[in-house]
Amino acid sequence: MSRLAQNSLVYLQGQIERITYTNEENGYTIAKLKVYGQKDLVTVVGNLMAPTPGEIIKMKGLWVNHPKYGEQFKIDYYKTTVPASVYGIQKYLGSGLIKGIGPVMSRRIVNQFGKDTLDVIEKQIDKLIAVEGIGKKRIDMIKAAWAEQKEIREVMLFLQFHGVSSGYATKIFKQYGDRSIAVVKENPYRLATDIFGIGFVTANRIAEKLGFSKDSKLRAEAGILYVLHQLSDDGHVYYPYELLITKCQEVLQVGRDVIEEAFGTISLDKKIIIDDLNEDIEEFRENNKAVYLAKFHLSETSIANRLKRLISASKSIRKIDTQKALEWVQKKLSIELANKQIEAIKCAIDSKVLVITGGPGTGKTTIINAVLRIFEKLKIQIMLAAPTGRAAKRMSEATGHEAKTIHRMLEYSIQKGGFQKNDEDPLKCNLLIIDEASMIDTILMHHLLKAIPKEATFILVGDVNQLPSVGVGNVLNDIISSAALPVVELNEIFRQAKESEIIVNAHWINNGQMPVVKSSQAESDFYFLERQDPEEVLNIILELSKERIPKKFGFDPFDDIQVLTPMHRGVVGAGNLNNELQQILNPGEGGLLRGIRIFRVNDKVMQIKNNYDKDVFNGDIGKITHIDLENQQVSITFDGRSVDYDYTDLDEIVLAYPDIHSSHQRPQIGGDSCYQKGTCHRSSKQ
């Protein structure tokens, strides 16, 4: 009788040879096992906790036949033990389990100590000094990592029982250490706010298994904060009180009284701010309140107050003859300025705070250069900055003047606790120009304005038709909508820019009109290829990325080509495109498997969370330059700067062969006109 015909639970024991696939979010794993008495490796599938090659695994389960992959053992229950054989120990230690031991070092250690290797590490670790390449520093690293993984295993066993995957268990242990189990038992909802990647849904599942009731006060409080954080991910700075009540009831499935009581508690704890609104807008009429996460209320109010202070303060730059300055700078730059450009430069000379906005090709960079040349003649202190490293680099190249990222200019330090430039130690400048200002979110603008001296001139340059910032708010657009300070809008495309059909069509689209597609595209920089079938779309994207565009224009597929997609899922969604583009642009066997992702050297990646310690931020694009299996580190280069990531930090990184761009703007509730609704004009509260 065949194994499949048994159709009943059976026992199987083997040694994990390799992990084919593992999903850190739910623990689902496909592994190959070496089973005694069987010639071929056995495929096993099921939810495994941190499976490690070399481990002995004892399982109870069913033999099943997969229509594509054939015979597999489906795990119902299992337990693992450390390996006993020399081969298994070497595989186990070299799997990346212990920081400081990679495949090469694992082989050396096992050659030295054989079957006694694990006992030596456990009880006589100083003996490792006899192994070539191991000194005291590495012994200390291995000792700490060995002790930590033992503790992590205990935490993992507890958390796995309560529905938490091994990947998240590691992060929980990293956050709370040996207090992990106690913290989770006391208030599992803390996980949703304390640990990146763990949301309310996961925390709620743990809480249910621990016996927390549906109408628990802790659950309601955490649920409200979860909903507000979800809304902030959509760009909202605040949300209307009544709409938020309804949304929280939908998520938590509890009565209004439970929600309102929780509102009161977290409001008293200053986690949220419930503020009055005075706008006659339909969604606010029934209950004229807005609910903010506290940090967003502080930031938004601070932005308004500090902009008002900047506008009303006297200038540190002496008055000059504007007409003479305009005549001089046009000769200096050998250009003839258009009327709108002249207006912008006049405003820059006369105003304390100014916004210059316009689409591509409208002359924003020319204006920045002209303003710089004029003010440089006055021998004043000038600073230039932009939200991202790439934008700062472009600004430096275009102006010949040093430009920094805003974070670097404000001197962020994790050791000293935040931005070092602030109202107590402001920037030393008379003029500050910020380019690509549409990318500045509410929190960053708050910190930027804190650091600007009140006597300085502040100029924001950007295109409001770009997508809003990755972070919360739509600051540039809100400032313009407030009508509280001078704005010069550039709308004329200059002759050189008119030669680019990309720029021309961008303006057509912004004006609500269809782009112009020429019948002959041979000399154009704008190409439109129409395909209806998703598989055909995928094939043409792959062909364009690898062959046609590099061949015709000499572009590098990594640095010069960016695929954009409006969706995450599907054949042409970001997930599948990443896999397909990685295979054709950076193919290879193996790589570092983290959850459902494989990272390889030379992969194009993107940071998806602000990490002030590493000085990399949401949306930064980099390239993997090195993977260190022994020290469990991945080195990624961002704009020429190398940054090291521990394996546990890699959930902050995703492959970036395509970039996900939504096909619609954010909803207009909560922050998209916040300065008009509740700050610049609310004089009674200022």
XYZ file of C-alpha atoms in Angstrom:
686
model
C 0.000 0.000 0.000
C 1.418 3.415 -0.994
C 1.971 6.190 1.489
C -0.733 8.283 -0.181
C -3.268 5.484 0.101
C -2.955 5.405 3.886
C -4.894 8.690 4.163
C -4.216 8.899 7.904
C -1.885 10.767 10.232
C 1.588 9.207 10.334
C 4.907 10.046 11.982
C 8.014 11.145 10.076
C 11.465 12.215 11.270
C 14.265 13.793 9.308
C 16.913 16.473 9.135
C 16.191 19.814 7.448
C 18.472 19.985 4.426
C 17.312 23.318 2.996
C 14.473 25.809 3.203
C 12.782 26.284 -0.168
C 10.337 28.918 1.019
C 9.211 30.494 4.269
C 6.751 33.271 4.999
C 7.719 35.152 8.165
C 4.228 36.594 8.538
C 2.461 33.268 9.025
C 5.315 30.740 9.325
C 4.241 28.767 6.250
C 7.303 26.826 5.082
C 8.341 24.473 2.315
C 11.465 22.516 3.263
C 13.519 19.604 1.967
C 14.312 16.883 4.525
C 16.799 14.058 4.568
C 14.858 11.089 5.960
C 16.622 7.922 7.115
C 16.126 5.048 4.692
C 14.986 7.238 1.780
C 17.224 8.030 -1.166
C 15.560 11.258 -2.285
C 14.907 14.349 -0.197
C 11.347 14.611 1.124
C 9.320 17.786 0.659
C 7.444 18.893 3.785
C 4.979 21.790 4.028
C 3.389 23.482 7.022
C 3.734 26.254 9.585
C 7.211 25.975 11.113
C 8.770 28.259 13.707
C 12.149 29.621 12.507
C 13.136 26.455 10.615
C 16.916 26.007 10.469
C 18.897 23.703 8.143
C 20.541 20.917 10.150
C 17.756 20.661 12.742
C 16.144 17.298 13.422
C 12.384 17.578 13.064
C 9.861 15.028 14.328
C 6.475 15.417 12.632
C 2.968 14.031 12.563
C 1.002 14.639 9.399
C -0.420 13.409 6.089
C 1.118 12.407 2.783
C -0.566 14.441 0.027
C -0.154 14.755 -3.713
C 0.289 18.313 -5.024
C -0.953 18.628 -8.661
C 2.224 20.499 -9.689
C 4.942 19.465 -7.217
C 3.973 15.877 -6.536
C 4.201 13.973 -3.258
C 4.581 16.065 -0.073
C 4.294 15.566 3.664
C 1.798 18.027 5.175
C 2.694 18.778 8.798
C -0.009 18.704 11.442
C 2.254 18.739 14.529
C 6.030 18.826 15.001
C 8.899 19.385 17.397
C 12.565 20.018 16.697
C 15.834 18.993 18.313
C 19.409 20.041 17.672
C 21.300 17.815 15.235
C 23.455 14.937 16.421
C 25.562 14.174 13.331
C 28.698 16.126 12.386
C 27.122 16.995 9.031
C 23.920 18.192 10.691
C 25.795 20.322 13.241
C 27.798 21.985 10.465
C 24.631 22.686 8.484
C 22.898 23.997 11.616
C 25.666 26.404 12.632
C 26.299 27.598 9.068
C 22.643 28.444 8.390
C 22.876 31.981 9.772
C 21.356 30.978 13.094
C 24.296 32.383 15.102
C 25.753 35.794 14.315
C 29.508 35.364 13.917
C 29.309 31.883 12.362
C 28.843 31.477 8.623
C 29.326 28.408 6.394
C 33.152 28.687 6.315
C 33.549 29.216 10.064
C 31.003 26.493 10.773
C 33.101 23.988 8.827
C 36.264 24.980 10.736
C 34.568 24.672 14.139
C 33.048 21.278 13.368
C 36.374 20.033 11.963
C 37.940 20.981 15.302
C 35.332 19.604 17.724
C 33.220 17.126 15.752
C 30.130 15.803 17.561
C 31.095 17.744 20.699
C 30.717 21.105 18.909
C 27.377 22.142 20.422
C 28.472 21.095 23.926
C 31.643 23.186 23.501
C 29.622 26.257 22.478
C 27.148 25.696 25.301
C 29.573 24.937 28.165
C 33.189 25.664 27.144
C 32.932 28.380 24.512
C 36.432 29.762 25.214
C 37.816 26.635 23.518
C 36.773 28.180 20.186
C 39.988 30.223 20.360
C 41.706 27.134 18.924
C 39.814 27.582 15.640
C 41.561 29.554 12.892
C 40.039 33.019 12.446
C 38.310 33.127 15.845
C 39.566 35.646 18.384
C 38.166 36.857 21.681
C 35.946 39.457 20.013
C 34.278 36.832 17.810
C 33.903 34.448 20.769
C 32.050 37.173 22.686
C 29.804 37.753 19.654
C 29.046 34.025 19.294
C 28.442 33.675 23.047
C 25.939 36.549 23.059
C 24.191 35.304 19.913
C 23.955 31.729 21.253
C 22.409 32.913 24.538
C 20.033 35.229 22.696
C 18.781 32.596 20.283
C 18.027 30.270 23.221
C 15.940 33.010 24.850
C 14.322 33.853 21.532
C 13.321 30.196 21.149
C 11.442 30.330 24.461
C 9.693 33.509 23.404
C 8.941 31.976 20.005
C 7.347 28.900 21.551
C 5.047 31.095 23.638
C 4.196 33.440 20.786
C 3.735 30.687 18.213
C 1.135 29.111 20.481
C -0.662 32.469 20.386
C -0.487 32.857 16.616
C 2.666 34.960 16.132
C 5.166 34.041 13.422
C 8.859 33.517 14.067
C 9.857 36.679 12.201
C 7.714 38.849 14.462
C 8.808 36.905 17.550
C 12.388 37.958 16.855
C 11.332 41.608 16.621
C 9.306 41.324 19.842
C 12.332 39.883 21.632
C 14.526 42.649 20.219
C 12.101 45.258 21.592
C 11.392 43.834 25.055
C 14.205 41.328 25.726
C 13.596 38.873 28.563
C 10.418 40.817 29.468
C 8.787 39.806 26.167
C 6.385 37.182 27.501
C 5.389 39.321 30.510
C 4.714 42.385 28.314
C 2.609 40.406 25.849
C 0.576 38.812 28.626
C -0.050 42.154 30.321
C -1.018 44.146 27.206
C -0.636 42.461 23.805
C -2.050 45.564 22.129
C 1.249 47.350 22.805
C 2.713 45.318 19.950
C 0.617 47.232 17.421
C 2.205 50.573 18.310
C 5.649 49.502 19.550
C 6.794 47.192 16.774
C 7.025 47.993 13.073
C 5.169 45.406 10.995
C 2.833 44.158 13.737
C -0.590 45.699 13.378
C -3.734 45.689 15.446
C -5.068 42.562 13.708
C -2.114 40.434 14.873
C -2.129 41.976 18.366
C -5.879 41.371 18.614
C -5.460 37.720 17.635
C -2.909 37.239 20.433
C -5.184 39.035 22.891
C -8.099 36.756 22.035
C -5.978 33.675 22.739
C -4.909 35.239 26.042
C -8.557 35.710 27.009
C -9.075 39.446 26.469
C -12.772 40.196 25.868
C -14.112 41.908 22.776
C -15.226 44.983 24.732
C -11.965 45.192 26.711
C -10.949 48.777 27.450
C -7.388 48.042 26.304
C -8.745 46.648 23.028
C -10.885 49.726 22.366
C -8.034 52.122 23.125
C -5.618 50.212 20.897
C -8.269 49.911 18.163
C -8.831 53.672 18.018
C -5.088 54.317 17.740
C -4.864 51.600 15.083
C -7.623 53.198 12.993
C -6.018 56.644 13.283
C -2.649 55.231 12.238
C -4.286 53.496 9.273
C -5.866 56.794 8.269
C -2.526 58.554 8.638
C -1.074 56.015 6.196
C -3.618 57.396 3.722
C -2.262 60.890 4.398
C -4.805 62.175 6.921
C -3.539 64.499 9.643
C -6.877 64.223 11.493
C -10.315 62.656 11.020
C -13.841 63.950 11.776
C -15.105 62.738 15.171
C -18.379 61.173 13.989
C -16.831 59.482 10.983
C -14.083 58.118 13.214
C -16.625 56.739 15.714
C -18.349 54.890 12.867
C -15.076 53.572 11.452
C -13.919 52.344 14.878
C -17.252 50.568 15.443
C -16.860 48.807 12.084
C -13.339 47.633 12.936
C -13.905 46.694 16.587
C -17.537 45.486 16.385
C -18.419 47.099 19.734
C -20.953 49.699 20.883
C -20.549 53.460 20.695
C -20.337 53.730 24.493
C -17.197 51.544 24.550
C -15.558 53.686 21.852
C -16.441 56.989 23.527
C -15.151 55.814 26.907
C -11.868 54.799 25.274
C -11.722 58.188 23.493
C -11.886 59.838 26.893
C -9.068 57.742 28.357
C -6.575 58.166 25.520
C -7.464 61.854 25.284
C -6.602 62.304 28.969
C -3.363 60.386 28.336
C -2.581 62.920 25.555
C -2.320 60.169 22.937
C -4.997 61.904 20.871
C -6.255 65.479 20.655
C -9.947 66.197 20.044
C -10.164 69.690 18.584
C -13.013 71.962 17.551
C -13.457 73.013 13.936
C -15.169 76.132 12.700
C -15.688 75.283 9.055
C -19.181 74.883 7.606
C -18.336 71.657 5.818
C -20.947 68.921 5.475
C -19.019 66.112 7.183
C -18.412 68.320 10.242
C -21.906 69.778 10.760
C -23.276 67.027 12.987
C -20.331 67.074 15.360
C -17.868 69.891 14.838
C -14.756 68.056 16.084
C -11.579 66.629 14.610
C -9.507 63.843 16.177
C -5.721 63.955 15.828
C -2.939 61.678 16.926
C -1.134 63.981 19.354
C 2.067 64.317 17.316
C 0.161 65.476 14.238
C -1.819 68.083 16.176
C 1.387 69.433 17.683
C 3.084 69.522 14.278
C 0.213 71.138 12.382
C -0.368 73.844 15.002
C 3.368 74.463 15.251
C 3.673 74.875 11.463
C 0.976 77.553 11.424
C 2.381 79.436 14.419
C 5.930 79.413 13.140
C 4.958 80.456 9.616
C 3.074 83.415 11.100
C 6.105 84.304 13.204
C 8.414 84.111 10.176
C 6.128 86.283 8.055
C 5.764 89.007 10.690
C 9.440 89.170 11.800
C 11.844 91.712 10.311
C 14.347 90.618 7.648
C 18.046 90.233 8.298
C 18.817 90.890 4.606
C 19.244 94.566 3.747
C 17.049 96.206 1.107
C 18.371 96.384 -2.442
C 17.326 98.000 -5.716
C 15.199 95.234 -7.235
C 15.280 96.586 -10.792
C 19.056 96.915 -10.822
C 19.390 93.410 -9.368
C 17.191 91.981 -12.118
C 19.165 93.712 -14.875
C 22.462 92.579 -13.348
C 21.478 88.925 -12.880
C 20.158 88.575 -16.448
C 23.508 89.779 -17.789
C 25.358 87.551 -15.320
C 23.445 84.426 -16.392
C 23.126 85.493 -20.058
C 19.367 84.987 -20.038
C 16.173 86.955 -20.557
C 13.703 86.270 -17.778
C 9.977 85.826 -18.464
C 7.400 87.966 -16.669
C 6.483 85.282 -14.134
C 10.145 84.625 -13.393
C 10.714 88.341 -12.803
C 7.698 88.377 -10.481
C 9.104 85.416 -8.541
C 12.533 87.022 -8.138
C 10.985 90.331 -7.028
C 8.940 88.457 -4.419
C 12.034 86.608 -3.268
C 13.817 89.908 -2.709
C 10.895 91.641 -0.985
C 9.186 88.832 0.970
C 10.091 86.999 4.165
C 8.402 83.744 3.140
C 7.562 82.736 -0.422
C 6.258 79.745 -2.366
C 7.297 79.260 -5.987
C 5.322 76.511 -7.690
C 5.017 75.207 -11.218
C 5.193 72.105 -13.357
C 8.205 70.707 -15.218
C 9.923 73.058 -17.664
C 8.495 76.270 -16.173
C 11.841 77.664 -15.017
C 11.945 76.968 -11.267
C 15.663 76.103 -11.337
C 16.453 79.273 -13.288
C 14.727 81.322 -10.589
C 16.671 79.563 -7.817
C 19.933 80.295 -9.646
C 19.032 83.951 -10.174
C 18.019 84.437 -6.532
C 21.241 82.751 -5.388
C 23.442 85.002 -7.563
C 21.713 88.151 -6.298
C 21.923 87.250 -2.615
C 25.479 85.903 -2.885
C 26.548 89.450 -3.816
C 25.298 90.580 -0.388
C 27.726 88.201 1.380
C 24.960 86.648 3.478
C 24.678 83.088 4.788
C 22.690 80.915 2.367
C 21.524 77.327 2.838
C 19.936 74.986 0.282
C 18.159 71.735 1.087
C 15.726 69.141 -0.269
C 13.752 66.270 1.311
C 15.749 63.416 -0.275
C 19.373 62.705 -1.065
C 18.647 62.450 -4.758
C 16.830 65.805 -4.845
C 19.620 67.468 -2.846
C 22.201 66.093 -5.269
C 20.267 67.461 -8.271
C 19.956 70.835 -6.547
C 23.728 70.983 -5.956
C 24.457 70.077 -9.584
C 21.977 72.643 -10.937
C 23.160 75.552 -8.765
C 26.824 74.855 -8.058
C 25.995 75.504 -4.401
C 26.086 72.862 -1.643
C 22.659 71.399 -0.880
C 21.886 68.926 1.908
C 18.958 66.737 2.817
C 16.703 68.407 5.367
C 17.506 65.683 7.906
C 21.238 66.191 7.511
C 20.907 69.966 7.621
C 18.940 69.668 10.879
C 21.654 67.310 12.209
C 19.561 64.368 13.309
C 21.319 62.229 15.948
C 19.897 59.036 17.422
C 22.508 59.133 20.189
C 21.610 62.675 21.252
C 17.902 62.120 20.721
C 16.477 63.839 17.656
C 17.220 66.898 15.540
C 20.027 68.979 16.998
C 19.011 72.106 15.099
C 15.851 73.572 16.636
C 14.518 76.754 18.244
C 17.202 76.541 20.942
C 20.042 76.033 18.450
C 18.737 77.370 15.105
C 20.325 77.185 11.669
C 22.870 79.874 10.895
C 21.415 81.387 7.734
C 19.861 84.536 6.342
C 18.287 82.735 3.383
C 16.994 79.163 3.185
C 15.726 77.685 -0.087
C 14.003 74.280 -0.091
C 13.507 72.487 -3.407
C 11.019 69.651 -4.125
C 8.900 71.002 -1.263
C 5.869 68.885 -2.208
C 7.685 65.913 -0.659
C 7.838 67.463 2.826
C 5.395 65.890 5.270
C 3.793 67.458 8.339
C 6.264 66.136 10.915
C 9.346 67.162 8.930
C 7.988 70.648 8.211
C 7.363 71.105 11.939
C 10.999 70.316 12.732
C 12.283 72.420 9.825
C 10.367 75.528 10.897
C 11.559 75.079 14.499
C 15.136 75.494 13.254
C 14.708 78.530 10.973
C 15.791 81.843 12.584
C 12.827 84.232 12.721
C 14.775 86.919 10.812
C 15.656 84.531 7.916
C 14.055 84.579 4.462
C 12.420 81.243 3.631
C 11.636 80.133 0.056
C 9.774 76.916 -0.796
C 10.019 75.652 -4.382
C 7.956 72.729 -5.669
C 5.298 71.285 -7.943
C 1.915 70.861 -6.236
C 0.813 68.491 -8.997
C 3.270 65.867 -7.863
C 1.950 63.159 -5.549
C 1.793 64.268 -1.899
C 4.572 63.362 0.515
C 5.015 59.736 1.540
C 4.417 60.856 5.124
C 1.298 62.446 6.597
C -0.225 65.610 5.150
C -0.054 67.599 1.938
C 1.914 70.513 3.323
C 2.902 72.516 0.244
C -0.602 72.415 -1.180
C -2.074 73.338 2.213
C 0.212 76.353 2.593
C -0.761 77.578 -0.862
C -4.477 76.991 -0.149
C -4.268 79.004 3.074
C -3.542 82.225 1.108
C -1.535 83.282 4.161
C 1.694 84.044 2.301
C 2.876 85.069 -1.191
C 2.714 82.427 -3.919
C 4.057 82.701 -7.465
C 2.665 80.081 -9.816
C 4.644 79.417 -12.992
C 2.563 78.167 -15.906
C 4.587 78.943 -19.038
C 6.645 76.142 -20.564
C 9.923 77.476 -21.953
C 11.202 76.831 -25.427
C 13.770 74.187 -24.494
C 11.229 72.331 -22.359
C 8.652 72.452 -25.155
C 10.966 70.175 -27.126
C 10.209 67.438 -24.587
C 6.871 65.794 -25.228
C 7.048 64.304 -21.727
C 6.914 67.821 -20.251
C 4.264 69.033 -22.671
C 2.050 66.009 -22.012
C 2.532 66.364 -18.249
C 0.972 69.821 -18.498
C -1.856 68.525 -20.709
C -2.668 65.877 -18.098
C -2.506 68.377 -15.218
C -5.002 70.509 -17.132
C -7.387 67.573 -17.399
C -6.672 66.849 -21.074
C -5.474 63.727 -22.843
C -1.775 63.555 -23.767
C -0.828 63.931 -27.419
C 0.564 60.755 -28.971
C 2.195 61.247 -32.350
C 1.694 58.647 -35.031
C 5.456 58.584 -35.598
C 7.395 58.412 -32.328
C 10.849 57.981 -33.840
C 12.201 61.370 -32.659
C 10.057 61.695 -29.557
C 10.966 61.216 -25.888
C 7.352 60.189 -25.177
C 6.292 56.689 -26.205
C 2.910 55.063 -25.731
C 2.543 51.310 -26.218
C -0.957 49.949 -25.700
C -1.546 46.366 -24.574
C -4.756 44.967 -23.090
C -3.748 41.519 -21.862
C -1.843 41.558 -18.520
C 0.608 38.890 -19.702
C 1.378 40.972 -22.803
C 1.852 44.057 -20.614
C 4.293 42.111 -18.430
C 6.252 40.853 -21.437
C 6.604 44.308 -22.990
C 7.744 45.778 -19.641
C 10.441 43.111 -19.342
C 11.554 43.619 -22.933
C 11.670 47.417 -22.588
C 13.567 47.270 -19.304
C 16.234 44.796 -20.303
C 16.717 45.344 -24.026
C 14.915 48.049 -25.970
C 15.422 51.132 -23.768
C 19.070 50.351 -22.841
C 19.875 49.603 -26.490
C 18.235 52.733 -27.953
C 19.179 55.296 -25.289
C 22.166 53.732 -23.556
C 20.319 53.807 -20.214
C 21.333 51.600 -17.316
C 18.409 49.350 -16.292
C 19.219 49.865 -12.583
C 20.015 53.575 -12.387
C 18.189 55.146 -15.339
C 14.970 53.134 -15.740
C 12.064 53.043 -13.272
C 8.933 50.967 -13.817
C 5.780 52.418 -12.213
C 2.650 50.437 -11.384
C -0.632 51.519 -9.756
C -1.230 48.221 -7.917
C 0.413 45.734 -5.549
C -1.189 42.494 -6.737
C -1.770 40.776 -10.048
C 0.396 39.976 -13.043
C 1.542 43.602 -13.389
C 1.385 44.424 -9.683
C 4.496 45.410 -7.725
C 4.910 41.948 -6.171
C 5.048 39.981 -9.411
C 6.951 42.687 -11.303
C 9.647 42.642 -8.618
C 10.090 38.890 -9.044
C 10.098 39.025 -12.847
C 12.408 42.047 -13.150
C 14.786 40.621 -10.552
C 15.034 37.403 -12.567
C 15.976 39.160 -15.809
C 18.051 42.033 -14.408
C 19.769 40.324 -11.476
C 19.434 36.554 -11.949
C 21.260 33.968 -9.907
C 20.896 30.928 -7.730
C 20.039 31.378 -4.090
C 20.363 34.671 -2.286
C 19.205 35.700 1.162
C 15.680 34.411 1.784
C 13.731 36.677 4.145
C 10.073 35.745 4.374
C 8.695 35.693 0.849
C 11.559 37.799 -0.540
C 14.954 36.843 -1.906
C 17.668 39.502 -1.709
C 20.785 39.309 -3.873
C 23.885 41.458 -4.257
C 23.132 44.234 -6.837
C 19.390 44.168 -6.153
C 17.617 47.511 -6.363
C 15.809 48.126 -3.066
C 13.724 50.782 -1.328
C 13.477 51.831 2.312
C 9.819 51.816 3.472
C 10.212 53.316 6.939
C 11.992 56.405 8.254
C 15.095 55.183 10.061
C 16.764 58.173 11.671
C 19.515 56.036 13.173
C 20.646 54.951 9.710
C 19.810 58.320 8.106
C 17.635 56.627 5.470
C 14.017 57.476 4.902
C 10.786 56.187 3.449
C 11.150 56.086 -0.346
C 14.983 56.154 -0.525
C 16.296 53.910 -3.327
C 19.509 51.930 -2.889
C 21.473 48.939 -4.141
C 22.627 45.878 -2.178
C 26.430 45.770 -2.312
C 27.284 42.997 0.170
C 25.619 40.177 2.130
C 27.581 38.977 5.173
C 26.271 35.560 6.224
C 28.509 35.287 9.291
C 27.673 38.663 10.818
C 24.108 38.585 9.466
C 24.402 41.968 7.820
C 23.393 43.383 4.463
C 25.173 46.474 3.114
C 23.117 48.822 0.950
C 24.403 51.908 -0.848
C 22.162 54.990 -0.920
C 23.484 57.828 -3.106
C 27.078 56.707 -2.614
C 26.737 56.106 1.152
C 26.913 52.547 2.514
C 24.433 51.562 5.251
C 24.500 48.254 7.166
C 21.308 46.342 8.013
C 20.992 43.542 10.520
C 18.855 40.656 9.242
C 16.114 41.640 11.702
C 15.901 45.109 10.095
C 15.270 43.829 6.589
C 11.498 44.193 6.843
C 12.231 47.912 6.320
C 13.537 47.061 2.836
C 11.654 45.900 -0.263
C 12.765 45.199 -3.809
C 12.284 48.326 -5.927
C 12.388 47.224 -9.545
C 8.901 48.703 -9.921
C 7.670 51.640 -7.841
C 4.073 51.592 -6.622
C 2.173 54.754 -7.621
C -1.493 55.167 -6.849
C -3.665 56.244 -9.740
C -5.607 58.632 -7.539
C -4.806 61.443 -5.130
C -5.472 61.045 -1.431
C -8.933 61.802 -0.093
C -9.542 65.405 0.884
C -10.465 64.825 4.542
C -8.039 65.553 7.334
C -5.049 67.680 6.556
C -5.418 68.323 2.841
C -6.481 71.880 3.575
C -5.642 71.927 7.242
C -4.153 75.412 7.280
C -7.326 76.884 5.858
C -9.528 74.879 8.219
C -7.796 75.164 11.480
C -4.511 76.977 11.854
C -3.461 80.034 9.890
C -6.864 81.726 10.259
C -7.797 80.544 13.741
C -6.558 83.666 15.477
C -8.511 82.951 18.671
C -6.385 79.859 19.237
C -3.027 81.280 18.235
